[in-house]
Tab-separated table of C-alpha atoms in Angstrom:
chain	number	residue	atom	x	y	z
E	9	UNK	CA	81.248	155.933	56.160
E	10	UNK	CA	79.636	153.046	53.814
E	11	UNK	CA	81.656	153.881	50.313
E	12	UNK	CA	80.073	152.461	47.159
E	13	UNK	CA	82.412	151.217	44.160
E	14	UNK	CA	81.150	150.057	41.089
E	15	UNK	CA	83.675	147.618	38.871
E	16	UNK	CA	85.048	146.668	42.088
E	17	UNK	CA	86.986	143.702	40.383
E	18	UNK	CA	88.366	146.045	37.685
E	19	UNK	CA	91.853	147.310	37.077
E	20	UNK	CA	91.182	150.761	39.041
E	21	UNK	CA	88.520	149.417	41.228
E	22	UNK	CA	90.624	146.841	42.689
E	23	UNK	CA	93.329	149.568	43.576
E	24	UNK	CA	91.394	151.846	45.039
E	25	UNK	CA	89.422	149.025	47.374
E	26	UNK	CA	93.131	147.978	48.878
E	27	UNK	CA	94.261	151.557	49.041
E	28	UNK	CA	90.653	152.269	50.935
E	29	UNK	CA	90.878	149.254	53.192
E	30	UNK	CA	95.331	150.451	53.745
E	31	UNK	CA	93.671	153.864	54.880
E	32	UNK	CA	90.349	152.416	57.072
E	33	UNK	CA	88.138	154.499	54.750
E	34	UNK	CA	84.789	153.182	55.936
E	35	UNK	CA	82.637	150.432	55.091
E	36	UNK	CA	83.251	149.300	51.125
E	37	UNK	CA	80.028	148.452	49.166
E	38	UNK	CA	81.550	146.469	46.203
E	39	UNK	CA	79.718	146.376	43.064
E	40	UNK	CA	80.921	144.257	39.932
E	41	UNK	CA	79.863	142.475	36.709
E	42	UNK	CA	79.004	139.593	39.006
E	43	UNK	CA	76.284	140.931	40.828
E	44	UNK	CA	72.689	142.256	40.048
E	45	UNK	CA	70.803	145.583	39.435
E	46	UNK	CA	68.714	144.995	42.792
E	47	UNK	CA	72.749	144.694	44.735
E	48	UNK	CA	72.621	148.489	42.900
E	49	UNK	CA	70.047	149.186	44.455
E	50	UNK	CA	70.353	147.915	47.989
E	51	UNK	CA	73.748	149.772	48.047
E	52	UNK	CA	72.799	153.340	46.594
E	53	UNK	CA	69.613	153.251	49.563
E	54	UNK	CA	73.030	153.149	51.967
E	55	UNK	CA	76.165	154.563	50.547
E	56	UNK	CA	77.796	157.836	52.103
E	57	UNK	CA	80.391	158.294	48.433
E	58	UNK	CA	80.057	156.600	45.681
E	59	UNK	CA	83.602	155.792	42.918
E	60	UNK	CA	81.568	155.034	40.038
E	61	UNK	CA	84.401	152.683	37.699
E	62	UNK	CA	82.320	150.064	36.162
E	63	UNK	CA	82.174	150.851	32.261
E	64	UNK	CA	82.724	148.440	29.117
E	65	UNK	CA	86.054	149.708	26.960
E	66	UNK	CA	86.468	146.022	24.751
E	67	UNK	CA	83.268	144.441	24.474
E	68	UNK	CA	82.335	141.941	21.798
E	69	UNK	CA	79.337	144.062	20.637
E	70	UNK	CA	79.429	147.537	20.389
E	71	UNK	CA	75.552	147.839	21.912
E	72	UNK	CA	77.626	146.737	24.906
E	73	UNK	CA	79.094	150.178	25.577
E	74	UNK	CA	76.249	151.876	25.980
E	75	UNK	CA	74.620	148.936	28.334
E	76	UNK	CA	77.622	148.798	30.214
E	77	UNK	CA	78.804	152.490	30.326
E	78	UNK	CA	75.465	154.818	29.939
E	79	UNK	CA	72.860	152.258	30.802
E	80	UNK	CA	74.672	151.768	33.888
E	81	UNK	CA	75.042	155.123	35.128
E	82	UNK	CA	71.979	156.017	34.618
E	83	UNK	CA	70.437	153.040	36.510
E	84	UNK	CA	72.781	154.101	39.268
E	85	UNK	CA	71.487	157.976	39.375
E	86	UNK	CA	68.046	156.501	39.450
E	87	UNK	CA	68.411	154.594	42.854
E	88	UNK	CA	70.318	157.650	44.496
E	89	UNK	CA	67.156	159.937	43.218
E	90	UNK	CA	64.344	157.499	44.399
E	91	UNK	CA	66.170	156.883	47.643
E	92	UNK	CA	67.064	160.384	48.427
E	93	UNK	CA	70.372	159.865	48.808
E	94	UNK	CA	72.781	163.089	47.577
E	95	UNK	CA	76.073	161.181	48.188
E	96	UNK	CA	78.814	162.669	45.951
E	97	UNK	CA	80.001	160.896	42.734
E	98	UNK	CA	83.223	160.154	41.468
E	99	UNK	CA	83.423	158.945	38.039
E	100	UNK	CA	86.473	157.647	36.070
E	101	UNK	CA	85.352	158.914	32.628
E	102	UNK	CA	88.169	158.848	29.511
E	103	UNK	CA	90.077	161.215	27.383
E	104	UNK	CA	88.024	159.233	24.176
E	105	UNK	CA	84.601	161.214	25.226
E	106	UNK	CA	85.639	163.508	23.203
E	107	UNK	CA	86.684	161.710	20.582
E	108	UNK	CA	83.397	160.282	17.682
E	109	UNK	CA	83.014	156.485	18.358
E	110	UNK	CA	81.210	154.177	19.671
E	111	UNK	CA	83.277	153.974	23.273
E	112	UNK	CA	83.491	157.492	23.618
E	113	UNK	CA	79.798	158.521	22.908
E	114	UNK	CA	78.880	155.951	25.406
E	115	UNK	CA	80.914	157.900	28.272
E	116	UNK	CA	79.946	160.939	27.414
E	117	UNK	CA	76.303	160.127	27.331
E	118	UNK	CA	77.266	158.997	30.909
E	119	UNK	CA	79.252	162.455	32.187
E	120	UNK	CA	75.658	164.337	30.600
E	121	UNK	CA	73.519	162.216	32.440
E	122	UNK	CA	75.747	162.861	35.743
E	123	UNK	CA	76.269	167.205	34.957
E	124	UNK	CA	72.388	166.804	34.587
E	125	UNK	CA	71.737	165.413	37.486
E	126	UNK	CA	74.365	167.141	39.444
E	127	UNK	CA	72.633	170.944	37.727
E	128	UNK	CA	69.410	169.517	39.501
E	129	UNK	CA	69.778	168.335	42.779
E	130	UNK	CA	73.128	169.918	43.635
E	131	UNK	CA	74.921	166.787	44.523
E	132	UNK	CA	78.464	167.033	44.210
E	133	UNK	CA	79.630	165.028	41.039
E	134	UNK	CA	83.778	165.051	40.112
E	135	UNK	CA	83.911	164.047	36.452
E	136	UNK	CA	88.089	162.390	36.192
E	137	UNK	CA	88.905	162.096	32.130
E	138	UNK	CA	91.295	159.911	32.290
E	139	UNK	CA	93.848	158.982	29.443
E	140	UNK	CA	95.315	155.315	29.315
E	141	UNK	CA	95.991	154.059	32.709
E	142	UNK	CA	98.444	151.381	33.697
E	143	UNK	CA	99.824	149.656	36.716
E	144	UNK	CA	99.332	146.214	38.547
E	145	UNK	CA	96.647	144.303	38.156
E	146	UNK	CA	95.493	145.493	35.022
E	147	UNK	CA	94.209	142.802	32.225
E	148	UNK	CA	96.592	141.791	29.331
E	149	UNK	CA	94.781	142.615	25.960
E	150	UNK	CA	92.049	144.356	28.016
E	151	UNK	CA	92.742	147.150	29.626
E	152	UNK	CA	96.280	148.836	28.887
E	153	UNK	CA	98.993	148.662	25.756
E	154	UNK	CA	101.582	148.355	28.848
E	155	UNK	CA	100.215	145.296	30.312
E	156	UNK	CA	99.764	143.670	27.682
E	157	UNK	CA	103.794	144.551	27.000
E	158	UNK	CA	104.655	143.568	30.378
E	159	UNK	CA	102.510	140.312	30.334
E	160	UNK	CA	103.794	139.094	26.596
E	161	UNK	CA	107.450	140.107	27.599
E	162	UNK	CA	107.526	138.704	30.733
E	163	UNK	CA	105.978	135.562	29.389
E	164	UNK	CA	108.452	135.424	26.389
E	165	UNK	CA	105.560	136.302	24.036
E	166	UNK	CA	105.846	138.380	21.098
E	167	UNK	CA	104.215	141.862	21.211
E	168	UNK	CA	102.532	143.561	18.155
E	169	UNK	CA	103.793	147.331	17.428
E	170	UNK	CA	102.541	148.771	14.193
E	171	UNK	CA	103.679	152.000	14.323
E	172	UNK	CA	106.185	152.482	16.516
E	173	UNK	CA	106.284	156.340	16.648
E	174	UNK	CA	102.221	156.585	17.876
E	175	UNK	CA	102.311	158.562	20.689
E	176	UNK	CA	101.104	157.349	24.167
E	177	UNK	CA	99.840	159.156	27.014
E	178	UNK	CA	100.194	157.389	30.179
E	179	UNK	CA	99.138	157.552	33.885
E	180	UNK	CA	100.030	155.233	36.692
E	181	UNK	CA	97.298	153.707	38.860
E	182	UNK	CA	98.417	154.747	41.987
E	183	UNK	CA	98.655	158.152	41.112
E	184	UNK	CA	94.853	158.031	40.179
E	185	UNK	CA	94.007	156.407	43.566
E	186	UNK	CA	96.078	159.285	45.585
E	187	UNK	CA	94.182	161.604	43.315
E	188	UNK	CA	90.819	160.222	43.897
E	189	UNK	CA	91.168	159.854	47.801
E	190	UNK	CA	92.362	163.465	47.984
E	191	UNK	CA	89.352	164.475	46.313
E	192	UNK	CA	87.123	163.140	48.881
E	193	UNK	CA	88.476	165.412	51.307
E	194	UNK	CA	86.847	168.176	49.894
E	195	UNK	CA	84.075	167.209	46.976
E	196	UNK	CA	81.339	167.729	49.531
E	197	UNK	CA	82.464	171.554	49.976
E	198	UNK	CA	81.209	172.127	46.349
E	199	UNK	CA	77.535	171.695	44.677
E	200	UNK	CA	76.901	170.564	41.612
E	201	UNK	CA	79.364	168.907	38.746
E	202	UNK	CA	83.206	169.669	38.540
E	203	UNK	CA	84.732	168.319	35.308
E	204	UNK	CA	88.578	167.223	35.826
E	205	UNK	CA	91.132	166.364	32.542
E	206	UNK	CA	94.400	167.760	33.913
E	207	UNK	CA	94.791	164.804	36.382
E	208	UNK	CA	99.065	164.803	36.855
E	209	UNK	CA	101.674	163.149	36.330
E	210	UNK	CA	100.949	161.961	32.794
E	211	UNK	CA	103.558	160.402	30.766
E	212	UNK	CA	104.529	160.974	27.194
E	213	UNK	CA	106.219	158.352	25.057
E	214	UNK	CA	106.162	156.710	21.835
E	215	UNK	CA	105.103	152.868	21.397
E	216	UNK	CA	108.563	152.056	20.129
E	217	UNK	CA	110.319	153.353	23.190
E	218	UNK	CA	107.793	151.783	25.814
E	219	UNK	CA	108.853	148.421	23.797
E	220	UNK	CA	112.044	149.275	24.126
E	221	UNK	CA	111.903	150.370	28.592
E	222	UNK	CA	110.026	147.058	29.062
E	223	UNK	CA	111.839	144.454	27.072
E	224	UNK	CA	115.247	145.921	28.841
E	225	UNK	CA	113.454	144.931	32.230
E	226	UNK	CA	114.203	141.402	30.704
E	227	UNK	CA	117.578	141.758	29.963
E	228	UNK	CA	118.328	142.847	33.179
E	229	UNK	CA	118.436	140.142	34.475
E	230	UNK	CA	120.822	138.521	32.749
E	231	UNK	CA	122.696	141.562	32.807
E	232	UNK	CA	122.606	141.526	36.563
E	233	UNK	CA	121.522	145.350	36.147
E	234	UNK	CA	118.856	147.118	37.726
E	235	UNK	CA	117.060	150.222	36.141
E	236	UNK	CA	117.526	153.993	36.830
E	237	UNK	CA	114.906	154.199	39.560
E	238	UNK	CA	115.391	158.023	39.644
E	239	UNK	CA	113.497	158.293	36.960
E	240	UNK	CA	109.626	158.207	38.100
E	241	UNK	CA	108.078	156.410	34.630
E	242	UNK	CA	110.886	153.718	34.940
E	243	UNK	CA	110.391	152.929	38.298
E	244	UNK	CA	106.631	152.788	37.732
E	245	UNK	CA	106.832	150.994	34.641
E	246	UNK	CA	109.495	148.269	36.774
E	247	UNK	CA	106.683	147.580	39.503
E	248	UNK	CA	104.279	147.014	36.841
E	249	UNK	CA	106.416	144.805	34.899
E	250	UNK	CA	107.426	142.903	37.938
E	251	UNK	CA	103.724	142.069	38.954
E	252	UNK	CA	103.543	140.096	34.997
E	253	UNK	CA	106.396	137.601	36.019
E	254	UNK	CA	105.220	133.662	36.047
E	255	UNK	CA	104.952	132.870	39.668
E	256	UNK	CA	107.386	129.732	38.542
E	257	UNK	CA	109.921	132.819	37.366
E	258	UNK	CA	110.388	135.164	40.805
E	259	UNK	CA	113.769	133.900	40.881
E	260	UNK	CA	116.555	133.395	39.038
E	261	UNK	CA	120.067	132.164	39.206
E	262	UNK	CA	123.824	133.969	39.914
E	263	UNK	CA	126.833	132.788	38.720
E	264	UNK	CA	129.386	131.355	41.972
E	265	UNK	CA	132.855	131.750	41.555
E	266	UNK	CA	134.023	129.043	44.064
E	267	UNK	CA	137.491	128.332	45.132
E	268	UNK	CA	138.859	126.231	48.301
E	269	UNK	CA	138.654	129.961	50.251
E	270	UNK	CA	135.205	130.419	49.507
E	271	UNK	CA	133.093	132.246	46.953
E	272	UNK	CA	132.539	135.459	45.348
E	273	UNK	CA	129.291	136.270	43.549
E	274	UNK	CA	128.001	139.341	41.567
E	275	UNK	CA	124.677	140.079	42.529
E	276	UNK	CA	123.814	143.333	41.115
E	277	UNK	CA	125.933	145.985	38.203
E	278	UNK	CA	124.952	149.634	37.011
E	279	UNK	CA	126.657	152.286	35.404
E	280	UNK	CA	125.113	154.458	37.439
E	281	UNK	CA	125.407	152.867	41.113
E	282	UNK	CA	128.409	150.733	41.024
E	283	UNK	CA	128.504	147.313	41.818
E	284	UNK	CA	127.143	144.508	44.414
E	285	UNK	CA	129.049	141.569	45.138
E	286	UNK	CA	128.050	138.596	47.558
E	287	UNK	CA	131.490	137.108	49.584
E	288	UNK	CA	132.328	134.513	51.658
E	289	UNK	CA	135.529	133.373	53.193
E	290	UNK	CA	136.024	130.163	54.680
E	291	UNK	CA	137.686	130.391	58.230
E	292	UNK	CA	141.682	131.571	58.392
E	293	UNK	CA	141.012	132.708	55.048
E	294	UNK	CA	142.472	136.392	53.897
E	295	UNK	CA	141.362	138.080	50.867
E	296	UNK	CA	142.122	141.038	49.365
E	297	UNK	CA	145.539	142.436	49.522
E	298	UNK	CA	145.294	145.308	46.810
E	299	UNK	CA	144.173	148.904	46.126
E	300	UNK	CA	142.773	151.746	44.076
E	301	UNK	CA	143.124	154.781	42.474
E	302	UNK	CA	139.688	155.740	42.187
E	303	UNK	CA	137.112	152.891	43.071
E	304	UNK	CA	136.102	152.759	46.320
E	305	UNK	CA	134.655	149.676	48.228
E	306	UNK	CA	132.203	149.567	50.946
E	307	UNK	CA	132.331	146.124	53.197
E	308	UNK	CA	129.660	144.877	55.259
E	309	UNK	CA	129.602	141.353	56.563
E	310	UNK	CA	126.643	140.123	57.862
E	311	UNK	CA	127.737	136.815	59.550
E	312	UNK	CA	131.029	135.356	61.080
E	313	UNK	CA	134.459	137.460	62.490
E	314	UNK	CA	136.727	138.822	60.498
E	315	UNK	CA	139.380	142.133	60.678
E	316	UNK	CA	140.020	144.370	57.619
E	317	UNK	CA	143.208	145.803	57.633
E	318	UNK	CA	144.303	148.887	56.088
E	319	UNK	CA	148.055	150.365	55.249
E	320	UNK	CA	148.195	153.604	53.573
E	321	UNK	CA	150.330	153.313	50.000
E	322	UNK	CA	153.949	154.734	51.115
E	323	UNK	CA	153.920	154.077	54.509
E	324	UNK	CA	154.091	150.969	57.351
E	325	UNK	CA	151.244	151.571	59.745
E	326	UNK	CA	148.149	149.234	59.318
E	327	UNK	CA	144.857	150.070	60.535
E	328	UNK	CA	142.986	147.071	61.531
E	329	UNK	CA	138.899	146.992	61.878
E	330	UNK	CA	136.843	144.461	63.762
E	331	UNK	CA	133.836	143.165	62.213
E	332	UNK	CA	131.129	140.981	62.992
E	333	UNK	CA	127.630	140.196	61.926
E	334	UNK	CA	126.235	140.174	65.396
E	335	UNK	CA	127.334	144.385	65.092
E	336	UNK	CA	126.299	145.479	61.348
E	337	UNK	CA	128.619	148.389	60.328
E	338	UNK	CA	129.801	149.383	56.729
E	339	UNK	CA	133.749	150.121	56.447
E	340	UNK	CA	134.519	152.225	54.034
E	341	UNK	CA	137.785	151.328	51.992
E	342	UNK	CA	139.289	154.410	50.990
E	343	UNK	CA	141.501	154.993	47.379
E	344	UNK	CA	145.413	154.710	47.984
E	345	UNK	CA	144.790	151.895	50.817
E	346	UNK	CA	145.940	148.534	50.318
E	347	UNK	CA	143.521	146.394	52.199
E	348	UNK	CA	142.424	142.870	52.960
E	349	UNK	CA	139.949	141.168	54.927
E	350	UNK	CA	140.342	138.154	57.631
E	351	UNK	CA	137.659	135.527	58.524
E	352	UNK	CA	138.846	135.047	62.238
E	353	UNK	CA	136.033	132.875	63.507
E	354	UNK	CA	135.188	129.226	63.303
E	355	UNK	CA	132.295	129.420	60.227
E	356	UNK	CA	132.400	130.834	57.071
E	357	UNK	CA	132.348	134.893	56.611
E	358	UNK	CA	129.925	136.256	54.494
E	359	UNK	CA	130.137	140.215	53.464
E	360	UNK	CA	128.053	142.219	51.071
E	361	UNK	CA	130.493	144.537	49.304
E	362	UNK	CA	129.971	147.646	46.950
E	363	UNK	CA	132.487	148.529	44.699
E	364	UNK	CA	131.743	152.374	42.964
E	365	UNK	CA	132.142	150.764	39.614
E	366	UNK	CA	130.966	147.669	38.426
E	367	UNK	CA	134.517	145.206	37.513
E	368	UNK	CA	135.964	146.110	34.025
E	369	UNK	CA	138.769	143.633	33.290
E	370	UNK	CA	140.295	146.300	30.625
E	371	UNK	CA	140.599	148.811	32.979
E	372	UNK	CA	140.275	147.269	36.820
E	373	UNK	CA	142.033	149.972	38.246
E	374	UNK	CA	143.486	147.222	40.791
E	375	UNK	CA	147.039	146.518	41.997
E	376	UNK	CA	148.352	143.813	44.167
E	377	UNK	CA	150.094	145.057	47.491
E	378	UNK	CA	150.466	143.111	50.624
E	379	UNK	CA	149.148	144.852	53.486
């Protein structure tokens, strides 16, 4: 199948074009600002589907809307009539067709021009009203309120909020590409036009408080945090964010606390999910050598020989585990267990270790006891 997209270099086009290649779709036709009416042409004489995306939403002239947004579709419903071609139509329309200005008009001149020709020949046209759409690769200052948040705060760049209470509703990108590939399944099942402005999930929020989710993407870095991923706007507003950073700032630094037995190194804290900690023992080196009433500890090492030992608060029998990195097991350290680990081999020990809560020195709920 040859599949057409126009504003194949946009924000949405761009997704869908990976997504289409991910899924071995067919044949893509891309169409973009950079090439001509006659490439139109050529690729409506040939295309099976057709995602019609290109459209103007910031132009420096307002007659550009119409050129780039009505002008445009109708060019494109000329070729498929003088060709013959009855391939379906998806088009990305907005939310603001319905709304009196110069943007709006200029898409809904282009849904009446596609219903119209849909009524007539019976091609299948899906009309998508999108509202604001955000997600990777979309242009700062362009195309989205949240990438131009997650570009400026990212950057260390100031953002601009007005009115903090103005209410946003927002979709992520992906979700419109699994939406728009599902259609295709069945949008040549149906004639004429089908007009679409429940799309789902859309998110609610206010300006202040998407301000607010980003710029605490930031801190967590320094916080050594990590957001609540359960929530499905969070996580999608994280990936977004994280596809802003400088390509100088993918990395950043942890804090060592080194010592002639080794190191121990905080890698990640949450409320939520406890705490990660990096560790590495130096050979004949034993650490440890304390328990806990209610934090529990799960040890992993990943490289080296060591034995954790376990004795049981009250009594004299210790448990001893052997670990290894060449056999990756977690060992669970249970409350009321005085425990400590041994780097037995000849190089240094290195174990990942997750404590249920992240370290509070007020209340560390730790107390020495030799094993």
């Amino acid at each position: 199948m040859k599949i057409l997209i126009t504003g194949a270099k946009g924000f949405i086009g761009k997704n869908l074009a990976v997504e289409l290649q991910n899924k071995k779709a067919g044949e893509l036709l891309e169409f973009d600002k950079d090439n001509s009416l006659s490439d139109l042409h050529k690729f409506a004489l040939e295309c099976d589907l057709v995602f019609h995306l290109a459209g103007i939403n910031r132009p420096l002239d307002v007659k550009e809307f119409e050129e780039g947004n009505t002008d445009l579709t109708n060019a494109l419903i000329t070729y498929l009539k003088e060709s013959g071609n009855k391939a379906p139509i998806i088009f990305s329309s907005s939310v603001q067709a319905k709304l009196d200005n110069p943007y709006g008009r200029s898409k809904l001149a282009a849904e009446n021009s596609l219903i119209k020709y849909s009524e007539v020949t019976g091609v299948p046209v899906c009309i998508y009203r999108l509202p604001n759409v955000f997600g990777k690769w979309s242009r700062p200052s362009y195309n989205s309120v949240v990438s131009t948040f997650c570009h400026n705060i990212a950057h260390s760049l100031p953002i601009q909020i007005n009115d903090p209470e103005t209410i946003l509703n927002q979709i992520y990108v992906n979700d419109v590409i699994d939406e728009f590939i599902a259609k295709t399944a069945n949008i040549t099942k149906r004639n004429g036009p089908e007009l679409i402005e429940n799309i789902k999930p859309v998110y609610t929020l206010t300006l202040g408080k998407l301000a607010d989710i980003i710029t605490s993407f930031k801190e967590s870095r320094l916080q050594l945090s990590v957001p609540d991923l359960s929530d499905p706007l969070t996580t999608k507003l994280y990936a977004t964010y994280l596809s802003y950073l400088p390509e100088n700032d993918f990395s950043y630094p942890l804090k060592m606390n080194v010592d002639s037995r080794g190191s121990f190194t905080e890698f990640i804290r949450t409320k939520e999910r406890g705490q990660v900690s990096i560790n590495i023992s130096k050979p004949g080196i034993v650490k440890g050598n304390h328990w806990h009433h209610t934090k529990n500890e799960k040890f992993l090492v990943v490289s080296g020989k060591g034995v954790i030992r376990f004795r049981k608060i009250g009594t004299n029998e210790v448990i001893e585990y052997k670990v290894t990195g060449e056999k990756l097991e977690v060992v669970d350290i249970p409350t009321g267990y005085t425990h400590n680990i041994e780097n037995i081999g000849s190089i240094d020990m290195v174990t990942v270790m997750w404590a249920s809560e992240a370290f509070d020195a007020e209340k560390p709920d730790t107390y020495f006891e030799v094993v």
